[in-house]
Amino acid sequence: MERVDHLADERNKAEFNVDDMKIVWAGSRHAFDVSNRISRLVANDPIFEKSKRAVMSRKELFKNTLRKSVHAWKMINELRLSDEEGIKLRSFMDQPGFLDLHWGMFVPAIKGQGTEEQQHKWLSLANKMQIIGCYAQTELGHGSNVQGLETTATFDPKTDQFIIHSPTQTSSKWWPGGLGKVSTHAVVYARLITDGKDHGVHGFIVQLRSLDDHSPLPGITVGDIGMKFGNGAYNSMDNGFLMFDHFRIPRDQMLMRLSKVTREGKYVASDVPRQLVYGTMVYVRQSIVSNASTALARAVCIATRYSAVRRQFGSHDGGIETQVIDYKTQQNRLFPLLASAYAFRFVGEWLKWLYTDVTQRLEASDFATLPEAHACTAGLKSMTTSATSDGIEECRKLCGGHGYLWCSGLPELFAVYVPACTYEGDNVVLQLQVARFLMKTVSQLGSGKAPSGTTAYMGRAKHLLQCRSGVRNAEDWLNPGMVLEAFEARALRMAVTCANNLSKFENQEQGFSELLADLVEAATAHCQLIVVSKFIAKVEGKIEGKGVKKQLKNLCYIYALYLLHKHLGDFLSTNSVTPEQGSLANRQLRSLYSQVRPNAVALVDAFDYTDHYLGSVLGRYDGNVYPKLFEEALKDPLNDSVVPDGYHEYIRPLIKQRFRSAKL
């Protein structure tokens, strides 16, 4: 039977070439080809089917994840996929599991912190999956405060071994993915102690389970921490706990690229700069920002397609009702999220460049840009993951009651994504790191040391502290210079205000503690400026494809002006804009919504997501929502029988009022 495209009319309205936009979204023709081919490879493989996850028991779900993970690994080997293709395949599998931590944390930790000899030994096993690893840092009592970790690694010179020990209950490793049931090894972070001296937190490669029968080794207590938020979702991952009881490992299993302990027990720092660790941190955080754009794009794709399918109110004399997407209230909530998905995509692209730049500088022992790169990536990780988790939930609400159904894809997407606000750094803690960097930068403004990178605008402090926006009419808000100046003035003035308020405290740390909320807001303003500036740089550059550049410009200014509208209080209180200019921004925003409206479905088609990857009845490519909702409802185990289990035991006695009398 021929498939009917219920969204064909929407697609015919597009004023740009969707195939060209797909290339821009992917980053290159090569990247698009890889993503398109691998996503369809996964979608067409029945082993990767995922529609039953919600009704699986935890054990069934976990075993299903093991099956998919091993199948994915076999495919990667049998098809001889490249690293790039393998990463894409695991991503499109769309089920959190031990492979994520093995390849995403365990292997990079050894690459970044292990000596050449250690890398040769351990990566030869890890790359063949002959050992399975995880990253055991977070403890029951300490997450963000890594320096507060309690697990100890005490060197015993008599045996040339480290004794790994968990001295308290709160020192238990808690949360590492893949740890609970799968990993045979872990990179464990513990306090290094030699001859009674604490040298701080270091990494150690520790075998946890037998390679013969998978049982935990003597001295190790390990298990799963239990059910987590949502049905399916992250419950496919065996997040675990781990305790050591004076567990011994050879000395050469300390990761020794940056420092080592000699046979005699002497602690020696290596010639390799410790700053190299930051290269890995930048890589991980740029990956998180890229993932934010992907997750938000999935939610926006579902909400946009369904908003075009759904009709409600507006009919006269029994005529056709109005598409929900035509209501300005829907556009005002949906289109800024569509713009955000593109904004995060392009700032993610820029972060890939930044990672390459930082890596090259580190190899040349140039550490000058590290503090700025660290602050920038910390802030963008925080800002994009917070906005994405909030955006996914907003998309669920944009889909009305049906968005609450598991088969909409949105509840599980939210449950899977929201931990990103916590892992790799709590979002508020990260913004405070940005704030410290900004306060230091402001304090150096008069010293002759010019701010660089994403803080270069602060070098024009004299102008930005005095300037007034030149916006006279709504169209002026499409001028990139005027938009950037408003965001720069707001960010600088908020940072300078915080610095001035800090200077009133005799104790700077006490002042910092008192002003935490203001400092977070200043850091957020700085990060929003970065995203706006990178989006503007993208759309002002060369972009090929019929009508593509115009659509991206519309999205760019929707993103910027919606932020201005949302944070108008900041812009007004810092005199970065006037109330009248704020009203003009809103007028321009409404005009931009009207221009995006006929292109909305095509703009989400450009993400090139398969129905399998979206996992949503509401977001189906063909828009055939209502019959498929019924199909999904009838699949539920409750509908296996017409009369439910428990009818004769509970419902019938209730209706017939035939209760057995009970003694109270």
XYZ file of C-alpha atoms in Angstrom:
664
model
C 0.000 0.000 0.000
C 1.359 3.403 -1.014
C 2.386 5.627 1.865
C 0.450 8.908 2.037
C 2.351 12.014 3.095
C -0.050 14.004 5.270
C 2.536 16.782 5.526
C 3.101 17.126 1.769
C 1.328 20.505 1.640
C 3.609 21.807 4.366
C 6.698 20.593 2.528
C 5.538 22.198 -0.708
C 5.468 25.595 1.008
C 9.236 25.553 1.660
C 11.139 28.524 0.250
C 14.534 26.828 0.331
C 16.220 23.637 -0.813
C 15.900 21.089 2.003
C 18.701 18.878 0.686
C 21.094 21.840 0.775
C 20.038 22.638 4.346
C 20.733 19.008 5.319
C 24.361 19.508 4.295
C 24.623 22.711 6.338
C 23.103 20.983 9.382
C 25.416 17.974 9.061
C 28.465 20.208 8.623
C 29.647 18.788 5.293
C 28.599 16.516 2.438
C 30.778 13.745 3.899
C 29.240 14.076 7.378
C 25.738 13.992 5.884
C 26.489 10.894 3.808
C 27.856 9.026 6.835
C 24.964 10.040 9.098
C 22.299 9.309 6.491
C 23.716 5.882 5.610
C 24.322 4.707 9.190
C 20.957 5.948 10.499
C 19.145 3.911 7.855
C 21.365 0.898 8.483
C 20.220 0.952 12.115
C 16.578 1.733 11.292
C 16.325 -1.277 8.982
C 17.827 -3.763 11.453
C 15.081 -5.498 13.533
C 17.472 -6.064 16.455
C 17.519 -2.300 17.056
C 13.707 -2.147 17.376
C 12.805 -0.101 20.448
C 9.036 0.374 20.647
C 8.589 -2.064 23.554
C 11.043 -0.471 25.979
C 8.348 1.136 28.123
C 6.733 -2.170 29.092
C 9.928 -4.155 29.676
C 10.972 -5.087 33.188
C 14.341 -3.725 34.296
C 16.005 -7.094 33.732
C 14.435 -7.473 30.284
C 15.499 -3.946 29.339
C 19.057 -4.521 30.532
C 19.405 -7.793 28.657
C 17.927 -6.148 25.567
C 20.617 -3.461 25.857
C 23.350 -6.077 26.092
C 21.993 -7.755 22.955
C 21.920 -4.490 20.996
C 25.341 -3.379 22.212
C 27.037 -6.633 21.248
C 25.199 -6.659 17.899
C 26.412 -3.097 17.257
C 29.997 -4.137 18.028
C 29.715 -7.110 15.659
C 28.366 -4.847 12.910
C 31.207 -2.373 13.388
C 33.724 -5.179 12.940
C 31.997 -7.172 10.204
C 31.278 -4.090 8.091
C 34.713 -2.668 8.946
C 33.210 0.658 9.921
C 35.494 3.610 10.616
C 35.658 5.240 14.047
C 33.367 7.992 12.756
C 30.841 5.451 11.464
C 31.035 3.416 14.681
C 30.278 6.477 16.796
C 27.273 7.251 14.591
C 26.010 3.683 14.812
C 26.127 3.684 18.623
C 24.360 7.041 18.632
C 21.524 5.942 16.318
C 21.105 2.749 18.365
C 19.568 5.227 20.821
C 19.785 3.146 23.975
C 22.153 4.131 26.792
C 24.525 1.304 27.657
C 28.009 0.286 28.683
C 29.507 1.055 25.252
C 28.917 4.768 25.883
C 31.204 4.812 28.906
C 33.753 2.357 27.538
C 34.396 4.423 24.410
C 33.419 7.834 25.754
C 35.263 7.886 29.107
C 37.400 4.802 29.819
C 39.394 4.780 26.573
C 39.911 8.608 26.458
C 41.085 8.590 30.101
C 43.819 6.061 29.286
C 44.755 7.954 26.117
C 44.981 11.243 27.986
C 46.600 10.132 31.250
C 48.421 6.884 30.471
C 52.065 6.590 29.407
C 52.852 5.176 25.960
C 53.590 1.819 27.579
C 50.295 1.857 29.487
C 48.363 2.867 26.379
C 49.921 0.010 24.405
C 49.025 -2.512 27.099
C 45.504 -1.431 27.979
C 44.194 0.075 24.733
C 45.132 -3.028 22.767
C 42.681 -4.890 25.010
C 40.066 -2.125 25.268
C 39.975 -1.449 21.523
C 39.126 -5.112 20.908
C 36.577 -5.123 23.749
C 38.576 -7.895 25.457
C 38.155 -5.795 28.568
C 35.194 -3.480 29.231
C 35.840 -0.290 31.146
C 34.079 2.526 32.942
C 35.038 5.792 34.645
C 34.765 5.620 38.432
C 35.128 9.122 39.827
C 31.866 10.277 41.438
C 31.224 9.069 44.993
C 28.152 8.838 47.169
C 29.279 11.891 49.135
C 31.110 13.901 46.456
C 30.294 14.744 42.836
C 31.260 18.232 41.666
C 33.935 18.611 44.355
C 36.485 16.184 42.912
C 39.134 17.304 45.393
C 36.852 16.074 48.178
C 36.903 12.436 47.015
C 37.567 10.018 49.880
C 38.700 6.781 48.186
C 42.387 6.227 48.959
C 45.260 4.622 47.060
C 48.085 4.049 49.526
C 51.447 2.868 48.210
C 52.979 -0.180 49.929
C 56.737 -0.190 49.165
C 57.127 -3.710 50.557
C 54.980 -5.245 47.816
C 55.262 -2.518 45.142
C 51.479 -2.192 45.178
C 48.770 0.379 45.784
C 46.084 -0.453 48.334
C 42.745 0.901 47.099
C 40.317 1.415 49.957
C 36.897 2.927 50.676
C 37.250 4.251 54.252
C 33.631 5.437 54.644
C 30.213 4.705 53.206
C 30.221 8.086 51.467
C 33.478 7.117 49.735
C 31.607 4.467 47.714
C 31.820 5.090 44.006
C 28.256 5.905 42.983
C 26.746 6.548 39.529
C 29.419 5.391 37.049
C 27.649 3.991 33.983
C 28.557 0.446 33.005
C 29.891 -0.241 36.505
C 26.903 -1.999 38.048
C 26.876 -5.238 36.058
C 29.106 -5.092 32.971
C 32.538 -3.496 33.372
C 35.537 -5.712 33.992
C 37.820 -2.736 34.613
C 37.559 0.880 35.705
C 39.661 3.997 35.788
C 39.274 4.708 39.504
C 40.039 8.123 40.969
C 41.467 8.065 44.478
C 43.646 10.078 46.844
C 47.267 9.067 46.271
C 49.119 8.552 49.565
C 52.845 7.781 49.850
C 54.672 7.633 53.160
C 51.723 9.267 54.892
C 51.554 12.213 52.473
C 48.379 12.950 50.492
C 49.216 13.971 46.899
C 45.625 14.589 45.846
C 43.357 12.749 43.408
C 44.932 10.514 40.733
C 43.668 7.866 38.309
C 44.290 4.113 38.556
C 43.356 1.221 36.266
C 41.628 -1.385 38.421
C 40.281 -4.799 37.448
C 36.904 -5.349 39.093
C 35.659 -8.695 37.845
C 37.076 -12.062 36.809
C 37.623 -12.450 33.068
C 36.601 -16.112 33.444
C 33.233 -16.012 35.240
C 32.619 -12.237 35.688
C 32.413 -12.523 39.480
C 33.721 -9.535 41.510
C 37.294 -10.007 42.711
C 37.919 -10.460 46.457
C 37.925 -7.104 48.210
C 35.437 -5.552 45.797
C 31.734 -4.929 46.423
C 29.893 -3.793 43.310
C 26.303 -3.566 42.083
C 23.609 -1.446 40.425
C 22.249 1.655 42.207
C 18.642 0.955 41.194
C 15.837 2.359 39.062
C 16.092 5.876 37.722
C 13.669 8.467 36.365
C 11.240 7.375 33.626
C 10.175 4.223 31.788
C 12.908 2.727 29.630
C 15.110 5.812 29.358
C 18.371 5.609 31.339
C 17.290 2.421 33.093
C 18.990 0.524 30.275
C 22.286 1.664 31.829
C 23.777 -0.159 34.820
C 24.864 2.845 36.855
C 26.699 1.279 39.754
C 28.180 1.479 43.230
C 31.655 0.246 44.128
C 33.484 -0.232 47.419
C 37.061 -1.387 48.002
C 38.276 -3.295 51.027
C 42.069 -2.869 50.977
C 42.179 -4.018 47.368
C 45.702 -4.297 45.945
C 46.861 -3.405 42.435
C 50.382 -3.295 40.907
C 52.153 0.075 41.011
C 52.223 0.306 37.210
C 48.414 0.527 37.119
C 48.573 4.123 38.306
C 48.065 6.314 35.226
C 51.522 7.868 35.051
C 51.664 10.248 32.122
C 51.468 13.335 34.335
C 53.038 11.989 37.540
C 54.330 8.695 38.887
C 55.444 6.849 41.989
C 58.850 5.155 41.823
C 59.666 1.685 43.116
C 61.014 3.349 46.255
C 57.742 5.192 46.814
C 58.876 8.629 45.676
C 56.232 10.817 44.060
C 57.580 12.426 40.870
C 55.825 14.866 38.546
C 56.589 14.181 34.878
C 57.799 16.679 32.295
C 54.408 16.464 30.579
C 52.377 19.581 31.508
C 49.310 18.864 33.643
C 47.391 21.291 31.432
C 47.128 18.545 28.809
C 44.209 17.150 30.803
C 42.224 20.214 29.750
C 42.386 19.090 26.124
C 40.272 16.050 26.968
C 37.891 18.227 29.002
C 37.372 20.583 26.047
C 36.694 17.576 23.790
C 34.106 16.076 26.156
C 32.304 19.381 26.637
C 32.151 20.192 22.931
C 30.629 16.736 22.425
C 27.997 17.537 25.063
C 27.105 20.818 23.316
C 26.767 18.990 19.975
C 24.568 16.382 21.669
C 22.413 19.192 23.065
C 21.618 20.383 19.550
C 20.774 16.817 18.506
C 18.438 16.182 21.447
C 16.686 19.532 21.148
C 16.310 19.031 17.395
C 14.590 15.685 18.014
C 12.057 17.284 20.359
C 11.491 20.251 18.039
C 11.044 17.939 15.044
C 8.301 16.031 16.891
C 6.551 19.180 18.136
C 6.739 20.963 14.775
C 5.345 18.096 12.713
C 2.583 17.408 15.208
C 1.708 21.116 15.438
C 1.187 21.054 11.661
C -0.976 17.898 11.859
C -3.063 18.919 14.857
C -6.078 21.133 14.235
C -8.073 22.809 16.953
C -10.736 25.569 17.043
C -11.224 28.232 14.411
C -13.827 26.423 12.256
C -16.900 28.240 11.014
C -20.089 26.509 9.879
C -18.495 23.080 10.257
C -15.434 24.005 8.190
C -11.892 22.828 8.713
C -10.231 23.789 12.005
C -7.023 25.811 12.347
C -3.641 24.104 12.407
C -2.148 24.546 15.883
C 1.117 25.768 14.330
C -0.735 28.813 12.933
C -1.475 30.199 16.389
C 1.020 32.900 17.406
C 1.147 31.509 20.933
C 2.384 28.189 19.515
C 4.917 29.930 17.264
C 6.188 32.067 20.138
C 6.983 28.914 22.130
C 8.082 26.618 19.288
C 10.108 28.704 16.851
C 12.670 29.980 19.414
C 13.359 26.317 20.246
C 13.793 25.551 16.535
C 16.215 28.473 16.339
C 18.027 27.251 19.465
C 18.604 23.826 17.918
C 20.367 25.461 14.969
C 22.229 27.893 17.253
C 23.605 25.076 19.401
C 24.558 23.148 16.261
C 26.708 25.985 14.984
C 28.323 26.835 18.321
C 29.097 23.112 18.585
C 30.849 23.318 15.211
C 32.885 26.244 16.492
C 33.808 24.298 19.634
C 35.230 21.522 17.437
C 37.507 24.145 15.919
C 38.382 25.395 19.407
C 39.311 21.858 20.496
C 41.660 21.508 17.526
C 43.190 24.910 18.276
C 43.647 24.124 21.983
C 45.200 20.731 21.176
C 47.726 22.278 18.783
C 48.638 24.961 21.307
C 49.051 22.390 24.097
C 51.376 20.315 21.939
C 53.453 23.464 21.419
C 53.400 24.150 25.214
C 51.300 27.271 24.625
C 48.865 27.510 27.542
C 47.877 31.160 27.112
C 44.332 30.478 25.837
C 43.551 27.625 28.248
C 41.762 29.595 30.997
C 39.471 31.228 28.436
C 38.824 27.924 26.624
C 38.075 26.188 29.917
C 35.628 28.900 31.011
C 34.004 29.051 27.580
C 33.390 25.298 27.320
C 32.200 25.079 30.927
C 29.682 27.857 30.364
C 28.417 26.546 27.048
C 27.997 23.037 28.447
C 25.911 24.510 31.249
C 23.847 26.875 29.134
C 23.033 24.505 26.265
C 22.134 21.491 28.413
C 19.866 23.553 30.677
C 18.140 25.133 27.672
C 17.781 21.754 25.974
C 16.257 19.945 28.955
C 13.808 22.825 29.432
C 13.156 22.861 25.679
C 12.312 19.159 25.499
C 9.764 19.586 28.276
C 8.309 22.637 26.516
C 7.953 20.569 23.324
C 6.037 17.951 25.318
C 3.626 20.637 26.468
C 3.381 22.005 22.922
C 1.992 18.605 21.917
C -0.870 18.856 24.399
C -2.168 15.744 26.131
C -0.755 13.358 23.524
C 2.732 14.621 24.318
C 2.400 12.896 27.681
C 2.078 9.502 26.019
C 5.235 7.424 26.068
C 4.817 6.759 22.338
C 5.158 10.495 21.644
C 8.852 9.932 22.273
C 9.124 13.058 24.419
C 8.855 11.655 27.983
C 11.667 9.167 27.365
C 13.771 11.742 25.492
C 13.486 14.079 28.482
C 14.303 11.327 30.980
C 17.367 10.281 28.977
C 18.605 13.823 28.397
C 18.076 15.646 31.692
C 21.079 14.020 33.480
C 23.273 16.092 31.143
C 22.533 19.032 33.449
C 24.482 17.223 36.171
C 27.137 14.947 34.684
C 30.496 16.397 33.605
C 29.865 19.262 35.997
C 26.720 20.556 37.705
C 25.402 23.412 35.583
C 25.289 26.012 38.344
C 28.774 25.086 39.550
C 30.093 25.420 35.986
C 28.574 28.873 35.562
C 30.270 29.946 38.779
C 33.586 28.847 37.253
C 32.777 31.107 34.305
C 31.923 33.916 36.732
C 35.311 33.623 38.475
C 37.041 33.890 35.121
C 34.949 36.941 34.187
C 35.726 38.651 37.504
C 39.442 38.067 36.919
C 39.162 39.408 33.375
C 37.352 42.561 34.564
C 39.997 43.112 37.261
C 42.726 43.087 34.587
C 41.048 45.509 32.188
C 43.259 48.423 33.162
C 46.471 46.420 33.288
C 47.282 46.490 29.590
C 46.558 42.777 29.210
C 44.023 42.567 26.386
C 41.159 40.071 26.806
C 41.123 37.423 24.083
C 38.827 34.899 22.462
C 35.233 35.036 23.655
C 36.073 37.860 26.103
C 37.688 40.098 23.454
C 34.638 42.389 23.592
C 35.655 43.377 27.122
C 38.657 45.123 25.601
C 36.159 47.749 24.364
C 34.873 48.326 27.896
C 35.090 52.111 27.684
C 32.783 52.191 24.659
C 30.422 49.446 25.840
C 29.915 51.061 29.251
C 28.830 54.341 27.653
C 27.151 53.424 24.355
C 23.447 53.581 23.704
C 21.698 51.350 21.191
C 21.083 52.972 17.811
C 17.915 50.986 17.061
C 15.226 53.311 15.670
C 12.806 50.893 13.984
C 11.985 47.185 14.078
C 14.127 46.373 11.011
C 17.230 47.707 12.797
C 17.101 44.555 14.909
C 18.182 42.650 11.787
C 21.466 44.575 11.820
C 24.139 42.197 13.188
C 26.221 45.043 14.594
C 23.334 46.478 16.597
C 22.316 43.072 17.944
C 25.869 42.204 18.984
C 26.436 45.569 20.633
C 23.293 45.169 22.748
C 24.377 41.698 23.920
C 27.969 42.825 24.519
C 26.876 45.870 26.517
C 24.520 43.779 28.640
C 27.151 41.089 29.339
C 29.932 43.559 30.148
C 27.788 45.795 32.342
C 26.475 42.834 34.342
C 30.029 41.550 34.853
C 31.338 45.003 35.856
C 28.422 45.479 38.285
C 29.267 42.151 39.935
C 32.944 43.118 40.136
C 32.076 46.466 41.713
C 29.814 44.794 44.263
C 32.521 42.239 45.049
C 35.024 45.019 45.731
C 32.822 46.259 48.593
C 33.574 43.110 50.604
C 36.758 42.921 52.652
C 36.722 39.148 52.204
C 36.428 38.347 48.492
C 35.295 34.750 49.054
C 32.556 35.926 51.387
C 31.508 38.426 48.745
C 31.503 35.759 46.066
C 29.312 33.595 48.279
C 26.859 36.447 48.866
C 26.627 37.330 45.176
C 26.316 33.791 43.772
C 22.935 34.382 42.105
C 24.096 37.607 40.414
C 27.316 35.956 39.275
C 25.424 33.085 37.643
C 23.271 35.595 35.747
C 26.364 37.484 34.564
C 27.967 34.230 33.399
C 24.767 33.259 31.569
C 24.701 36.631 29.776
C 28.297 36.066 28.639
C 27.499 32.570 27.340
C 24.394 33.740 25.500
C 26.548 36.391 23.823
C 28.946 33.663 22.644
C 26.127 31.657 21.040
C 24.579 34.748 19.415
C 27.958 35.892 18.069
C 28.809 32.479 16.612
C 25.356 32.172 15.020
C 25.748 35.628 13.448
C 29.255 34.733 12.236
C 27.825 31.594 10.628
C 25.017 33.347 8.743
C 27.251 36.233 7.669
C 29.699 33.755 6.129
C 29.438 31.811 2.881
C 26.443 29.457 2.822
C 25.484 27.598 -0.319
C 22.035 26.406 -1.343
C 18.861 27.960 -2.663
C 17.208 30.079 0.047
C 19.249 28.445 2.827
C 21.040 31.560 4.017
C 17.803 33.553 4.305
C 16.189 30.903 6.493
C 19.235 30.660 8.733
C 19.291 34.443 9.126
C 15.646 34.385 10.183
C 16.428 31.695 12.773
C 19.504 33.579 13.962
C 17.552 36.730 14.720
C 14.682 34.780 16.247
C 17.217 33.242 18.618
C 18.809 36.592 19.517
C 15.612 38.616 19.814
C 13.804 35.955 21.812
C 16.694 35.969 24.307
C 16.417 39.753 24.440
C 12.678 39.449 25.082
C 13.132 36.721 27.707
C 15.859 38.626 29.572
C 14.506 42.109 28.885
C 14.927 42.998 32.550
C 18.715 42.580 32.227
C 18.867 44.686 29.064
C 16.737 47.431 30.626
C 18.444 47.488 34.025
C 21.860 47.800 32.348
C 20.523 50.478 29.937
C 21.624 48.309 27.014
C 18.256 48.983 25.359
C 15.298 51.243 26.082
C 11.727 50.021 26.676
C 10.802 51.314 23.217
C 13.640 49.337 21.618
C 12.486 46.258 23.484
C 9.012 46.720 21.992
C 10.533 47.063 18.520
C 12.402 43.795 19.049
C 9.080 42.077 19.840
C 7.521 43.518 16.702
C 10.401 42.212 14.590
C 10.147 38.843 16.319
C 6.496 38.500 15.280
C 7.453 39.305 11.697
C 10.185 36.659 11.751
C 7.732 34.051 13.057
C 5.504 34.720 10.039
C 8.467 34.266 7.697
C 9.514 30.982 9.308
C 5.974 29.556 9.436
C 5.784 28.198 5.831
C 9.276 26.727 6.208
C 8.902 25.156 9.637
C 8.301 21.523 8.612
C 11.054 21.671 5.985
C 13.465 23.138 8.565
C 12.989 20.097 10.823
C 13.135 17.737 7.827
C 16.660 19.087 7.349
C 17.700 17.245 10.532
C 17.295 14.064 8.436
C 16.100 11.964 11.376
C 14.546 8.573 10.600
C 11.255 7.606 12.219
C 13.200 4.910 14.059
C 15.564 7.449 15.627
C 12.764 9.883 16.526
C 10.780 7.048 18.127
C 7.634 9.147 18.043
C 4.130 8.546 16.723
C 3.508 12.308 16.838
C 6.677 13.124 14.909
C 6.255 10.609 12.079
C 7.596 11.841 8.745
C 4.297 11.109 6.984
C 2.153 12.823 9.637
C -0.160 9.785 9.892
C -0.616 10.303 13.617
C -4.100 9.244 14.705
C -4.304 5.691 13.246
C -0.825 5.011 14.611
C -1.803 6.251 18.075
C -4.555 3.634 18.090
C -2.125 0.953 16.946
C 0.227 1.805 19.806
C -2.617 1.812 22.335
C -3.746 -1.653 21.290
C -0.212 -3.012 21.755
C -0.254 -2.244 25.477
C -0.271 -5.395 27.666
C -3.396 -4.127 29.450
C -5.259 -4.648 26.182
C -4.240 -8.310 25.879
C -7.582 -9.188 27.446
C -10.944 -7.447 27.268
C -11.770 -8.126 30.921
C -8.814 -7.128 33.102
C -7.052 -9.338 35.587
C -8.503 -8.506 38.977
C -12.065 -8.049 37.753
C -13.477 -11.037 39.663
C -11.355 -10.294 42.705
C -11.980 -6.549 43.030
C -14.241 -4.858 40.456
C -17.191 -7.303 40.481
C -17.462 -7.408 44.302
C -17.345 -3.606 44.301
C -20.120 -3.214 41.732
C -22.276 -5.937 43.277
C -21.542 -4.617 46.772
C -20.547 -8.107 47.858
C -17.684 -7.412 50.221
C -16.396 -9.948 52.635
C -16.711 -8.578 56.136
C -13.404 -8.046 57.821
C -12.519 -7.601 61.461
C -10.756 -4.306 62.149
